[in-house]
Amino acid sequence: MISFDLHSLGFDAPSLDDLVDRALDQGAAGVQNVAGFEILAAYSDPSGARLALLKPFDADLDTMASLVSPTTHPAEVFRYHESLAQVDILAPGRAGGLSRTALDGTGILSGDGILSGQTDPEPKRLARFLANTDDPIEYPLCPDPGNDKPKRIEHLRVGVVAIDFPKIYDSEEAYGRSEEGSMGQELSFSAGTLISPWLLEISAGRATRSQASAAAQMTMVCQKVERRTNQLTGVDWLRIIGTTSVPMTLALPADLPHPPHEGSVISATVTPVVSSGSWEGGR
């Protein structure tokens, strides 16, 4: 049975083997025997859906649901292990910009002040999360804390893929009135968050980098909803551009009983996925 994340991109098939065979027949690009991987390849569908194929040495072939995201950000990235990376999204520019949020080391919002009239030699960090990378050899591997050497990517493609059925609220007001978005009648929460629980576990000393995964909790305010057809399978999926802590592109199944629209709030368990653009370069 095809996993929910692949279904979110329209990669439906009788079996995973059948899907991989179809992708290879359609000309998946790839490399062999490079930087810890026996095989590293990707099929990029015209719809924007992407199926990555990764086989580390001494491990089985694995698949990754990814997408060619139109939302890009400057970022600093390094890997924890094979394809899992820590991502810091940076404010554009190196000086003179305004910052609306500050984050602590776990990636949780710790302030909402606007800094005006102040400049910094380094860009502000807007968000931190864990993500799968469909081009992992582009980022340094730093498995042990204390020796992190992130790589700066000026236009990192940033997306999220749903891995379970989402909750859809018709508006931010509806979300604020919901049990999830409020605490009694006195307090409501703003939609637009992305939290990586494994960052919290690692920061608290309850987990190591080798144990972490990219699974995250997200609320997104929809700005644009597009119905797309996966050309490999003929199955429709939804490409949604919206705002979490920063703008991102979300993949959702098209067969949801209550599909989102512009202004909806989506609450979902997701896998963030990032790419430096290597596959668009023909690798």
XYZ file of N, CA and C in Angstrom:
849
model
N 0.844 -1.201 0.000
C 0.000 0.000 0.000
C 0.881 1.253 0.000
N 0.511 2.231 -0.816
C 1.264 3.478 -0.907
C 1.052 4.296 0.365
N 2.107 4.865 0.895
C 2.042 5.649 2.127
C 1.295 6.961 1.898
N 0.844 7.575 3.000
C 0.034 8.789 2.899
C 0.825 9.933 2.273
N 2.121 10.040 2.572
C 2.891 11.149 2.007
C 3.000 11.042 0.490
N 3.168 9.838 -0.035
C 3.186 9.680 -1.488
C 1.817 9.984 -2.083
N 0.746 9.567 -1.390
C -0.614 9.876 -1.842
C -0.849 11.386 -1.861
N -0.223 12.117 -0.942
C -0.371 13.575 -0.904
C 0.157 14.241 -2.170
N 1.012 13.547 -2.896
C 1.593 14.065 -4.136
C 1.045 13.371 -5.382
N 0.013 12.540 -5.189
C -0.568 11.831 -6.319
C 0.243 10.649 -6.790
N 1.207 10.193 -6.003
C 2.026 9.048 -6.386
C 1.329 7.749 -5.970
N 0.127 7.528 -6.500
C -0.632 6.317 -6.208
C -0.257 5.243 -7.227
N -0.106 4.019 -6.753
C 0.247 2.900 -7.625
C -0.135 1.611 -6.918
N -0.252 0.490 -7.659
C -0.590 -0.783 -7.013
C 0.407 -1.189 -5.938
N 1.676 -0.800 -6.111
C 2.709 -1.133 -5.130
C 3.834 -0.127 -5.255
N 4.688 -0.092 -4.234
C 5.836 0.808 -4.282
C 6.797 0.394 -5.376
N 6.979 -0.895 -5.568
C 7.868 -1.370 -6.639
C 7.367 -0.903 -7.997
N 6.054 -0.966 -8.203
C 5.485 -0.509 -9.467
C 5.726 0.984 -9.664
N 5.575 1.769 -8.595
C 5.805 3.208 -8.684
C 7.254 3.518 -9.028
N 8.185 2.844 -8.358
C 9.604 3.070 -8.629
C 9.943 2.685 -10.064
N 9.405 1.554 -10.533
C 9.665 1.133 -11.913
C 9.163 2.165 -12.909
N 7.976 2.718 -12.654
C 7.428 3.746 -13.550
C 8.322 4.985 -13.574
N 8.782 5.400 -12.386
C 9.631 6.584 -12.297
C 10.943 6.376 -13.056
N 11.516 5.206 -12.915
C 12.760 4.915 -13.627
C 12.534 4.866 -15.133
N 11.404 4.312 -15.556
C 11.086 4.248 -16.985
C 10.916 5.636 -17.590
N 10.463 6.593 -16.761
C 10.237 7.960 -17.246
C 11.489 8.822 -17.168
N 12.609 8.228 -16.791
C 13.877 8.955 -16.858
C 14.261 9.690 -15.600
N 14.189 9.028 -14.452
C 14.676 9.644 -13.214
C 16.162 9.951 -13.346
N 16.540 11.160 -12.943
C 17.949 11.554 -12.982
C 18.643 11.056 -11.724
N 19.941 10.739 -11.825
C 20.617 10.253 -10.637
C 22.111 10.118 -10.786
N 22.758 9.792 -9.672
C 24.194 9.551 -9.620
C 24.421 8.277 -8.805
N 25.609 7.696 -8.946
C 25.952 6.480 -8.224
C 27.276 6.649 -7.498
N 27.387 5.940 -6.374
C 28.637 5.850 -5.617
C 29.216 7.238 -5.300
N 28.418 8.014 -4.553
C 28.841 9.372 -4.217
C 28.484 9.685 -2.769
N 29.463 10.139 -2.011
C 29.271 10.695 -0.659
C 28.373 9.840 0.234
N 28.664 8.544 0.312
C 27.913 7.673 1.199
C 26.693 7.025 0.589
N 26.392 7.307 -0.671
C 25.220 6.743 -1.331
C 25.644 5.896 -2.523
N 25.079 4.696 -2.573
C 25.274 3.841 -3.745
C 24.431 4.342 -4.910
N 23.204 4.783 -4.579
C 22.297 5.360 -5.577
C 21.633 6.594 -4.975
N 21.581 7.652 -5.756
C 20.860 8.864 -5.373
C 20.199 9.390 -6.639
N 18.860 9.369 -6.669
C 18.143 9.727 -7.888
C 16.833 10.412 -7.535
N 16.217 11.021 -8.548
C 14.933 11.686 -8.339
C 14.154 11.733 -9.641
N 12.863 11.453 -9.534
C 11.928 11.675 -10.627
C 11.140 12.931 -10.303
N 11.245 13.942 -11.154
C 10.528 15.208 -10.965
C 9.379 15.272 -11.956
N 8.167 15.148 -11.456
C 6.975 15.135 -12.300
C 6.656 16.541 -12.794
N 6.107 16.685 -13.992
C 5.720 18.019 -14.482
C 4.756 18.760 -13.555
N 4.019 18.035 -12.719
C 3.074 18.677 -11.800
C 3.767 19.357 -10.631
N 5.053 19.063 -10.422
C 5.773 19.595 -9.273
C 5.999 18.578 -8.178
N 5.387 17.399 -8.300
C 5.645 16.315 -7.355
C 7.003 15.694 -7.662
N 7.670 15.206 -6.625
C 8.990 14.591 -6.829
C 9.100 13.318 -5.991
N 9.659 12.285 -6.592
C 9.954 11.029 -5.910
C 11.468 10.861 -5.895
N 12.053 10.919 -4.696
C 13.500 10.724 -4.556
C 13.782 9.273 -4.210
N 14.878 8.761 -4.731
C 15.314 7.387 -4.499
C 16.705 7.440 -3.890
N 16.846 6.855 -2.699
C 18.111 6.928 -1.974
C 18.505 5.538 -1.490
N 19.738 5.141 -1.795
C 20.261 3.877 -1.289
C 21.649 4.110 -0.707
N 21.730 4.294 0.611
C 23.047 4.383 1.234
C 23.772 3.042 1.088
N 25.085 3.086 1.180
C 25.841 1.840 1.182
C 25.391 0.978 2.365
N 25.283 -0.319 2.145
C 24.897 -1.280 3.184
C 23.489 -1.035 3.716
N 22.597 -0.508 2.881
C 21.201 -0.303 3.272
C 20.312 -0.515 2.056
N 19.021 -0.745 2.301
C 18.077 -0.960 1.214
C 17.706 0.356 0.540
N 17.202 0.253 -0.674
C 16.707 1.419 -1.390
C 15.508 2.000 -0.653
N 15.498 3.308 -0.472
C 14.407 3.994 0.204
C 13.831 5.046 -0.722
N 12.561 5.374 -0.535
C 11.915 6.421 -1.320
C 11.593 7.609 -0.424
N 11.503 8.774 -1.023
C 11.177 9.997 -0.287
C 10.162 10.808 -1.085
N 9.081 11.201 -0.431
C 8.112 12.098 -1.034
C 8.633 13.522 -0.927
N 8.789 14.186 -2.067
C 9.294 15.560 -2.073
C 8.505 16.346 -3.116
N 8.831 17.611 -3.268
C 8.164 18.420 -4.270
C 9.062 19.567 -4.705
N 8.804 20.042 -5.914
C 9.536 21.197 -6.439
C 8.797 22.433 -5.938
N 9.242 22.948 -4.816
C 8.521 24.028 -4.150
C 8.862 25.379 -4.763
N 7.843 26.208 -5.076
C 8.120 27.558 -5.578
C 8.509 28.540 -4.472
N 8.328 28.148 -3.197
C 8.713 29.023 -2.088
C 10.168 28.748 -1.719
N 10.991 29.778 -1.788
C 12.410 29.641 -1.480
C 12.830 30.669 -0.432
N 13.893 30.324 0.304
C 14.405 31.196 1.355
C 15.919 31.043 1.456
N 16.620 32.100 1.875
C 18.016 31.905 2.280
C 18.042 31.053 3.538
N 19.005 30.156 3.623
C 19.016 29.222 4.741
C 20.421 28.707 5.005
N 20.614 28.190 6.209
C 21.816 27.457 6.563
C 21.402 26.034 6.908
N 22.102 25.050 6.317
C 21.667 23.665 6.385
C 22.854 22.756 6.674
N 22.651 21.786 7.560
C 23.588 20.679 7.702
C 22.817 19.437 8.086
N 23.410 18.265 7.822
C 22.705 17.002 8.045
C 23.045 16.385 9.394
N 22.028 15.720 9.986
C 22.224 14.885 11.168
C 22.670 13.480 10.761
N 21.962 12.921 9.766
C 22.341 11.626 9.206
C 21.919 11.601 7.747
N 21.816 10.414 7.116
C 21.785 10.304 5.663
C 21.047 11.444 4.938
N 19.743 11.569 5.192
C 18.973 12.575 4.456
C 18.256 13.556 5.362
N 18.483 13.487 6.666
C 17.818 14.387 7.622
C 18.711 15.572 7.937
N 18.153 16.772 7.826
C 18.941 17.988 8.021
C 18.279 18.942 8.995
N 19.112 19.733 9.651
C 18.634 20.876 10.429
C 18.671 22.093 9.517
N 17.566 22.814 9.483
C 17.415 23.954 8.581
C 17.146 25.208 9.385
N 17.946 26.227 9.173
C 17.698 27.561 9.724
C 17.300 28.473 8.575
N 16.062 28.971 8.596
C 15.603 29.922 7.588
C 16.020 31.314 8.034
N 16.643 32.062 7.128
C 17.200 33.369 7.447
C 16.398 34.480 6.788
N 16.378 35.625 7.429
C 15.761 36.804 6.817
C 16.602 37.243 5.627
N 15.986 37.683 4.544
C 16.761 38.145 3.390
C 17.640 39.322 3.761
N 18.823 39.379 3.175
C 19.723 40.507 3.399
C 20.575 40.307 4.625
N 21.647 41.051 4.713
C 22.594 40.906 5.811
C 22.589 42.082 6.771
N 21.869 43.122 6.438
C 21.860 44.275 7.346
C 20.642 45.132 7.063
N 20.204 45.850 8.100
C 19.175 46.855 7.938
C 17.764 46.336 7.853
N 17.569 45.008 7.943
C 16.230 44.455 7.830
C 15.487 44.512 9.156
N 14.190 44.327 9.085
C 13.362 44.271 10.278
C 13.082 42.816 10.601
N 13.099 42.470 11.874
C 12.812 41.107 12.304
C 11.583 41.118 13.212
N 10.606 40.266 12.897
C 9.375 40.224 13.681
C 9.404 39.126 14.727
N 10.289 38.165 14.597
C 10.303 37.069 15.551
C 11.713 36.689 15.902
N 11.873 36.118 17.087
C 13.150 35.563 17.498
C 12.908 34.163 18.006
N 13.872 33.275 17.787
C 13.698 31.898 18.203
C 14.812 31.496 19.132
N 14.495 30.573 20.055
C 15.545 30.017 20.893
C 16.145 28.809 20.197
N 17.045 28.111 20.860
C 17.773 27.038 20.217
C 16.920 25.857 19.799
N 15.712 25.738 20.329
C 14.847 24.622 19.976
C 13.960 24.935 18.788
N 13.992 26.179 18.304
C 13.152 26.546 17.187
C 11.779 27.034 17.591
N 11.546 27.268 18.885
C 10.252 27.765 19.342
C 10.296 29.282 19.418
N 9.208 29.927 18.993
C 9.152 31.378 19.043
C 9.351 31.866 20.475
N 10.262 32.834 20.643
C 10.509 33.348 21.988
C 10.284 34.851 22.075
N 9.768 35.454 21.026
C 9.484 36.874 21.086
C 8.741 37.319 19.848
N 8.127 38.501 19.905
C 7.387 38.994 18.751
C 7.579 40.502 18.622
N 8.759 40.970 19.017
C 9.030 42.386 18.918
C 9.563 42.749 17.549
N 9.288 43.951 17.121
C 9.830 44.454 15.874
C 11.051 45.310 16.201
N 12.173 44.956 15.634
C 13.385 45.731 15.846
C 13.461 46.803 14.768
N 13.425 48.051 15.166
C 13.462 49.124 14.186
C 14.683 49.991 14.433
N 15.273 50.426 13.330
C 16.437 51.285 13.440
C 17.683 50.556 13.887
N 17.673 49.225 13.885
C 18.840 48.456 14.288
C 19.314 47.608 13.121
N 20.608 47.433 13.022
C 21.175 46.600 11.978
C 22.041 45.537 12.603
N 22.232 44.446 11.853
C 23.040 43.337 12.298
C 23.937 42.899 11.159
N 25.178 42.507 11.444
C 26.035 42.010 10.379
C 25.578 40.665 9.857
N 24.813 39.918 10.639
C 24.322 38.612 10.222
C 22.798 38.653 10.097
N 22.238 37.874 9.190
C 20.782 37.868 9.025
C 20.081 37.241 10.226
N 18.862 37.638 10.445
C 18.064 37.094 11.532
C 17.572 35.701 11.161
N 17.487 34.813 12.142
C 16.929 33.489 11.929
C 15.431 33.560 12.167
N 14.662 33.185 11.153
C 13.206 33.256 11.241
C 12.577 31.946 11.692
N 13.232 30.836 11.416
C 12.667 29.531 11.777
C 13.776 28.494 11.799
N 13.571 27.477 12.614
C 14.451 26.306 12.641
C 13.581 25.059 12.707
N 13.904 24.084 11.868
C 13.158 22.831 11.861
C 14.033 21.744 11.251
N 13.591 20.506 11.396
C 14.243 19.372 10.758
C 13.498 19.046 9.474
N 14.242 18.625 8.457
C 13.633 18.354 7.157
C 14.361 17.218 6.458
N 13.623 16.503 5.606
C 14.259 15.582 4.682
C 14.835 16.366 3.511
N 15.944 15.914 2.995
C 16.581 16.558 1.848
C 16.601 15.582 0.678
N 16.110 16.024 -0.488
C 16.127 15.118 -1.636
C 17.453 15.167 -2.396
N 18.345 16.082 -1.981
C 19.695 16.148 -2.557
C 20.724 16.216 -1.421
N 20.784 15.181 -0.580
C 21.547 15.255 0.677
C 23.043 15.510 0.525
N 23.618 15.127 -0.609
C 25.067 15.306 -0.749
C 25.455 16.780 -0.880
N 24.468 17.657 -0.996
C 24.761 19.093 -1.104
C 25.023 19.735 0.257
N 24.811 18.999 1.371
C 24.914 19.593 2.698
C 25.908 18.801 3.543
N 26.700 19.472 4.362
C 27.690 18.769 5.195
C 27.025 17.871 6.220
N 27.669 16.740 6.495
C 27.198 15.796 7.492
C 27.856 16.110 8.825
N 27.036 16.413 9.824
C 27.527 16.782 11.160
C 26.757 15.965 12.200
N 27.099 14.702 12.413
C 26.310 13.841 13.289
C 26.441 14.148 14.770
N 27.524 14.825 15.162
C 27.761 15.086 16.581
C 27.679 16.575 16.880
N 26.961 16.962 17.931
C 26.875 18.381 18.311
C 28.259 18.947 18.642
N 28.411 20.248 18.416
C 29.663 20.911 18.738
C 30.594 21.082 17.567
N 30.263 20.436 16.452
C 31.120 20.557 15.266
C 30.271 20.855 14.036
N 29.252 21.692 14.221
C 28.332 21.998 13.139
C 28.953 22.982 12.155
N 28.852 22.652 10.873
C 29.383 23.504 9.817
C 28.325 23.659 8.736
N 27.303 24.468 8.997
C 26.199 24.589 8.035
C 26.649 25.227 6.723
N 25.932 24.856 5.674
C 26.168 25.434 4.354
C 25.088 26.462 4.062
N 25.499 27.608 3.577
C 24.547 28.668 3.229
C 23.977 28.396 1.833
N 22.658 28.359 1.748
C 21.946 28.207 0.477
C 21.101 29.455 0.279
N 21.302 30.151 -0.810
C 20.604 31.420 -1.010
C 19.133 31.233 -1.378
N 18.815 30.161 -2.102
C 17.433 29.955 -2.549
C 17.044 28.507 -2.283
N 16.890 28.159 -1.018
C 16.502 26.811 -0.634
C 15.008 26.629 -0.884
N 14.662 25.598 -1.643
C 13.245 25.274 -1.850
C 12.704 24.623 -0.583
N 11.612 25.154 -0.061
C 11.073 24.686 1.220
C 9.613 24.275 1.038
N 9.347 22.998 1.340
C 7.988 22.492 1.246
C 7.659 21.581 2.417
N 6.406 21.201 2.514
C 5.950 20.246 3.527
C 4.955 19.304 2.868
N 5.019 18.039 3.269
C 4.137 17.008 2.712
C 3.342 16.395 3.858
N 2.023 16.366 3.732
C 1.182 15.786 4.783
C 1.425 14.289 4.883
N 1.531 13.778 6.124
C 1.736 12.351 6.335
C 0.550 11.719 7.065
N -0.496 12.495 7.280
C -1.725 11.982 7.890
C -2.860 12.936 7.514
N -4.102 12.511 7.744
C -5.243 13.350 7.395
C -5.195 14.666 8.172
N -5.334 15.795 7.488
C -5.280 17.094 8.168
C -6.636 17.500 8.722
N -6.614 18.489 9.605
C -7.822 19.177 10.024
C -7.896 20.483 9.245
N -9.064 20.783 8.697
C -9.253 21.985 7.889
C -10.256 22.899 8.591
N -9.847 24.146 8.824
C -10.731 25.165 9.401
C -11.004 26.214 8.324
N -12.231 26.695 8.260
C -12.625 27.590 7.172
C -11.934 28.947 7.217
N -11.470 29.362 8.395
C -10.858 30.685 8.529
C -9.977 30.706 9.769
N -9.197 31.766 9.896
C -8.393 31.938 11.106
C -9.294 32.129 12.325
N -10.431 32.770 12.119
C -11.369 32.966 13.223
C -11.918 31.622 13.691
N -12.264 30.757 12.733
C -12.770 29.435 13.089
C -11.711 28.630 13.822
N -10.479 28.745 13.387
C -9.393 28.043 14.088
C -9.254 28.576 15.514
N -9.326 29.906 15.678
C -9.186 30.507 16.995
C -10.282 30.107 17.960
N -11.457 29.760 17.434
C -12.574 29.337 18.283
C -12.546 27.841 18.582
N -11.696 27.103 17.877
C -11.668 25.655 18.029
C -10.943 25.249 19.304
N -11.110 23.989 19.673
C -10.417 23.468 20.855
C -8.910 23.529 20.660
N -8.443 23.250 19.443
C -7.006 23.299 19.163
C -6.458 24.714 19.208
N -7.244 25.672 18.731
C -6.738 27.032 18.587
C -7.035 27.958 19.745
N -7.593 27.433 20.836
C -7.936 28.314 21.950
C -7.727 27.612 23.276
N -7.704 28.418 24.312
C -7.628 27.903 25.677
C -8.749 28.574 26.460
N -9.906 27.929 26.423
C -11.074 28.544 27.035
C -11.538 29.726 26.206
N -12.213 30.667 26.832
C -12.726 31.832 26.116
C -11.783 33.025 26.205
N -10.739 32.902 26.993
C -9.877 34.052 27.248
C -8.688 34.143 26.306
N -8.260 33.003 25.719
C -7.008 32.988 24.974
C -7.173 32.196 23.698
N -6.754 32.778 22.588
C -6.727 32.057 21.321
C -5.325 32.154 20.734
N -4.960 31.163 19.931
C -3.626 31.089 19.354
C -3.681 31.477 17.887
N -2.631 32.115 17.427
C -2.542 32.468 16.019
C -2.134 31.237 15.207
N -2.749 31.082 14.041
C -2.337 30.019 13.132
C -1.043 30.439 12.442
N -0.281 29.458 12.013
C 0.958 29.738 11.313
C 2.167 29.313 12.117
N 2.319 27.998 12.321
C 3.437 27.482 13.103
C 3.982 26.224 12.442
N 5.247 25.942 12.705
C 5.863 24.672 12.320
C 6.815 24.289 13.440
N 6.535 23.171 14.096
C 7.319 22.749 15.255
C 7.849 21.343 15.011
N 9.161 21.179 15.157
C 9.810 19.876 15.048
C 9.997 19.302 16.446
N 9.182 18.317 16.858
C 9.305 17.772 18.212
C 10.680 17.191 18.515
N 11.345 16.641 17.509
C 12.658 16.043 17.764
C 13.698 17.085 18.143
N 13.542 18.329 17.699
C 14.450 19.390 18.152
C 14.319 19.592 19.652
N 13.084 19.530 20.156
C 12.854 19.679 21.588
C 13.483 18.521 22.358
N 13.312 17.304 21.840
C 13.858 16.132 22.513
C 15.377 16.173 22.561
N 15.998 16.585 21.474
C 17.461 16.673 21.426
C 17.958 17.770 22.362
N 17.284 18.925 22.349
C 17.683 20.032 23.214
C 17.589 19.656 24.686
N 16.580 18.831 25.036
C 16.382 18.422 26.428
C 17.270 17.245 26.824
N 18.028 16.714 25.882
C 18.906 15.593 26.183
C 18.203 14.255 26.222
N 16.981 14.204 25.701
C 16.220 12.958 25.725
C 16.379 12.142 24.441
N 17.088 12.686 23.463
C 17.292 11.981 22.203
C 18.596 12.452 21.575
N 19.104 11.656 20.651
C 20.316 12.016 19.915
C 19.951 12.323 18.468
N 20.869 12.901 17.754
C 20.619 13.219 16.357
C 20.353 11.978 15.518
N 21.001 10.888 15.850
C 20.819 9.657 15.079
C 19.408 9.092 15.228
N 18.687 9.470 16.290
C 17.330 8.975 16.521
C 16.257 9.854 15.883
N 16.601 11.039 15.455
C 15.613 12.042 15.058
C 14.975 11.732 13.708
N 13.795 12.298 13.498
C 13.116 12.253 12.204
C 12.579 13.645 11.891
N 12.110 13.808 10.663
C 11.645 15.125 10.216
C 10.184 15.403 10.555
N 9.456 14.444 11.084
C 8.025 14.643 11.357
C 7.800 15.894 12.200
N 6.818 16.707 11.808
C 6.581 17.988 12.474
C 5.083 18.268 12.570
N 4.739 19.189 13.471
C 3.364 19.660 13.618
C 3.250 21.048 12.993
N 2.221 21.236 12.175
C 2.103 22.475 11.411
C 0.697 23.018 11.446
N 0.573 24.346 11.535
C -0.651 25.039 11.151
C -0.284 26.037 10.072
N -1.067 26.067 9.014
C -0.778 26.928 7.863
C -2.016 27.718 7.485
N -1.822 28.985 7.191
C -2.876 29.826 6.632
C -2.737 29.799 5.116
N -3.769 29.309 4.418
C -3.703 29.135 2.965
C -3.802 30.481 2.245
N -2.905 30.662 1.296
C -2.952 31.845 0.445
C -3.338 31.492 -0.992
N -3.011 30.271 -1.418
C -3.309 29.840 -2.788
C -3.455 28.327 -2.801
N -4.516 27.838 -3.439
C -4.763 26.400 -3.534
C -4.887 26.037 -5.012
N -4.040 25.097 -5.452
C -4.033 24.658 -6.847
C -4.257 23.148 -6.909
N -5.116 22.727 -7.808
C -5.315 21.292 -8.068
C -4.396 20.893 -9.219
N -3.554 19.906 -8.978
C -2.575 19.483 -9.978
C -2.744 17.991 -10.262
N -2.321 17.571 -11.441
C -2.417 16.165 -11.824
C -1.025 15.581 -11.977
N -0.729 14.555 -11.193
C 0.538 13.848 -11.307
C 0.566 13.130 -12.657
N 1.487 13.520 -13.530
C 1.505 12.974 -14.880
C 1.969 11.518 -14.908
N 2.708 11.082 -13.900
C 3.167 9.693 -13.855
C 2.019 8.738 -13.581
N 1.061 9.166 -12.741
C -0.013 8.277 -12.297
C -1.403 8.705 -12.735
N -1.570 9.969 -13.126
C -2.887 10.487 -13.468
C -3.735 10.870 -12.274
N -3.152 10.879 -11.073
C -3.885 11.176 -9.844
C -3.700 12.643 -9.454
N -4.778 13.304 -9.076
C -4.728 14.708 -8.672
C -4.199 14.858 -7.250
N -3.576 16.007 -6.987
C -3.155 16.384 -5.636
C -3.278 17.894 -5.510
N -3.184 18.412 -4.298
C -3.324 19.843 -4.053
C -1.971 20.453 -3.704
N -1.588 21.490 -4.439
C -0.402 22.266 -4.091
C -0.875 23.575 -3.468
N -0.514 23.758 -2.205
C -1.013 24.893 -1.428
C 0.154 25.757 -1.002
N 0.074 27.025 -1.294
C 1.067 27.988 -0.838
C 0.456 28.764 0.319
N 1.179 28.790 1.431
C 0.651 29.448 2.619
C 1.751 29.811 3.581
N 1.352 30.236 4.761
C 2.298 30.732 5.756
C 2.259 29.869 6.998
N 3.418 29.373 7.423
C 3.591 28.788 8.745
C 4.365 29.840 9.540
N 5.537 29.484 10.057
C 6.394 30.534 10.615
C 7.005 31.350 9.491
N 7.135 30.729 8.305
C 7.558 31.408 7.070
C 6.712 30.837 5.930
N 6.671 31.497 4.774
C 5.928 30.939 3.640
C 6.500 29.592 3.204
N 5.608 28.651 2.898
C 5.985 27.313 2.461
C 4.954 26.799 1.467
N 5.312 25.696 0.809
C 4.391 25.023 -0.104
C 4.034 23.658 0.472
N 2.741 23.358 0.542
C 2.229 22.129 1.147
C 1.615 21.233 0.084
N 1.873 19.921 0.196
C 1.219 18.924 -0.651
C 0.173 18.190 0.163
N -1.058 18.134 -0.377
C -2.180 17.436 0.256
C -2.889 16.576 -0.786
N -3.527 15.475 -0.365
C -4.353 14.712 -1.305
C -5.520 15.557 -1.805
N -5.947 15.280 -3.027
C -7.074 16.027 -3.600
C -8.418 15.439 -3.200
N -8.418 14.245 -2.600
C -9.688 13.579 -2.298
C -10.134 13.780 -0.857
N -9.736 14.887 -0.246
C -10.167 15.181 1.119
C -11.667 15.480 1.141
N -12.378 15.067 2.188
C -13.817 15.333 2.251
C -14.141 16.813 2.412
N -13.208 17.580 2.993
C -13.412 19.015 3.196
C -12.159 19.741 2.713
N -12.043 19.972 1.392
C -10.816 20.564 0.860
C -10.636 22.006 1.308
N -9.389 22.456 1.427
C -9.126 23.831 1.848
C -9.345 24.821 0.708
N -9.415 26.085 1.088
C -9.552 27.169 0.127
C -8.719 28.342 0.627
N -8.640 29.381 -0.164
C -7.908 30.569 0.269
C -8.499 31.090 1.581
N -7.637 31.279 2.581
C -8.080 31.731 3.886
C -8.286 30.620 4.896
N -8.323 29.360 4.433
C -8.440 28.234 5.352
C -7.205 28.122 6.236
N -7.382 27.466 7.373
C -6.251 27.076 8.219
C -6.160 25.556 8.199
N -4.972 25.044 7.919
C -4.732 23.607 7.878
C -3.864 23.235 9.068
N -4.298 22.257 9.831
C -3.512 21.710 10.934
C -3.177 20.274 10.566
N -1.886 19.935 10.554
C -1.505 18.617 10.058
C -0.162 18.181 10.612
N 0.025 16.869 10.622
C 1.349 16.294 10.827
C 2.001 16.175 9.460
N 3.186 16.707 9.326
C 3.828 16.829 8.020
C 5.292 16.410 8.101
N 5.871 16.220 6.929
C 7.309 16.083 6.801
C 7.824 17.266 5.986
N 8.599 18.174 6.578
C 9.242 19.212 5.778
C 10.262 18.581 4.827
N 10.336 19.113 3.618
C 11.297 18.648 2.620
C 11.960 19.864 1.988
N 13.267 19.796 1.810
C 14.005 20.912 1.226
C 14.893 20.420 0.105
N 15.235 21.346 -0.789
C 16.107 21.026 -1.917
C 16.859 22.284 -2.319
N 18.120 22.110 -2.677
C 18.943 23.258 -3.083
C 18.781 23.582 -4.553
N 18.051 22.742 -5.291
C 17.877 22.966 -6.726
C 18.767 22.104 -7.597
N 19.433 21.133 -7.007
C 20.367 20.284 -7.773
C 19.674 19.554 -8.915
N 18.477 19.019 -8.665
C 17.806 18.228 -9.689
C 17.303 19.090 -10.837
N 16.980 20.340 -10.567
C 16.588 21.233 -11.660
C 17.766 21.535 -12.561
N 18.987 21.378 -12.028
C 20.181 21.607 -12.830
C 20.536 20.437 -13.720
N 19.738 19.368 -13.668
C 19.941 18.245 -14.586
C 20.760 17.114 -14.017
N 21.104 17.193 -12.728
C 21.882 16.101 -12.152
C 21.085 14.816 -12.156
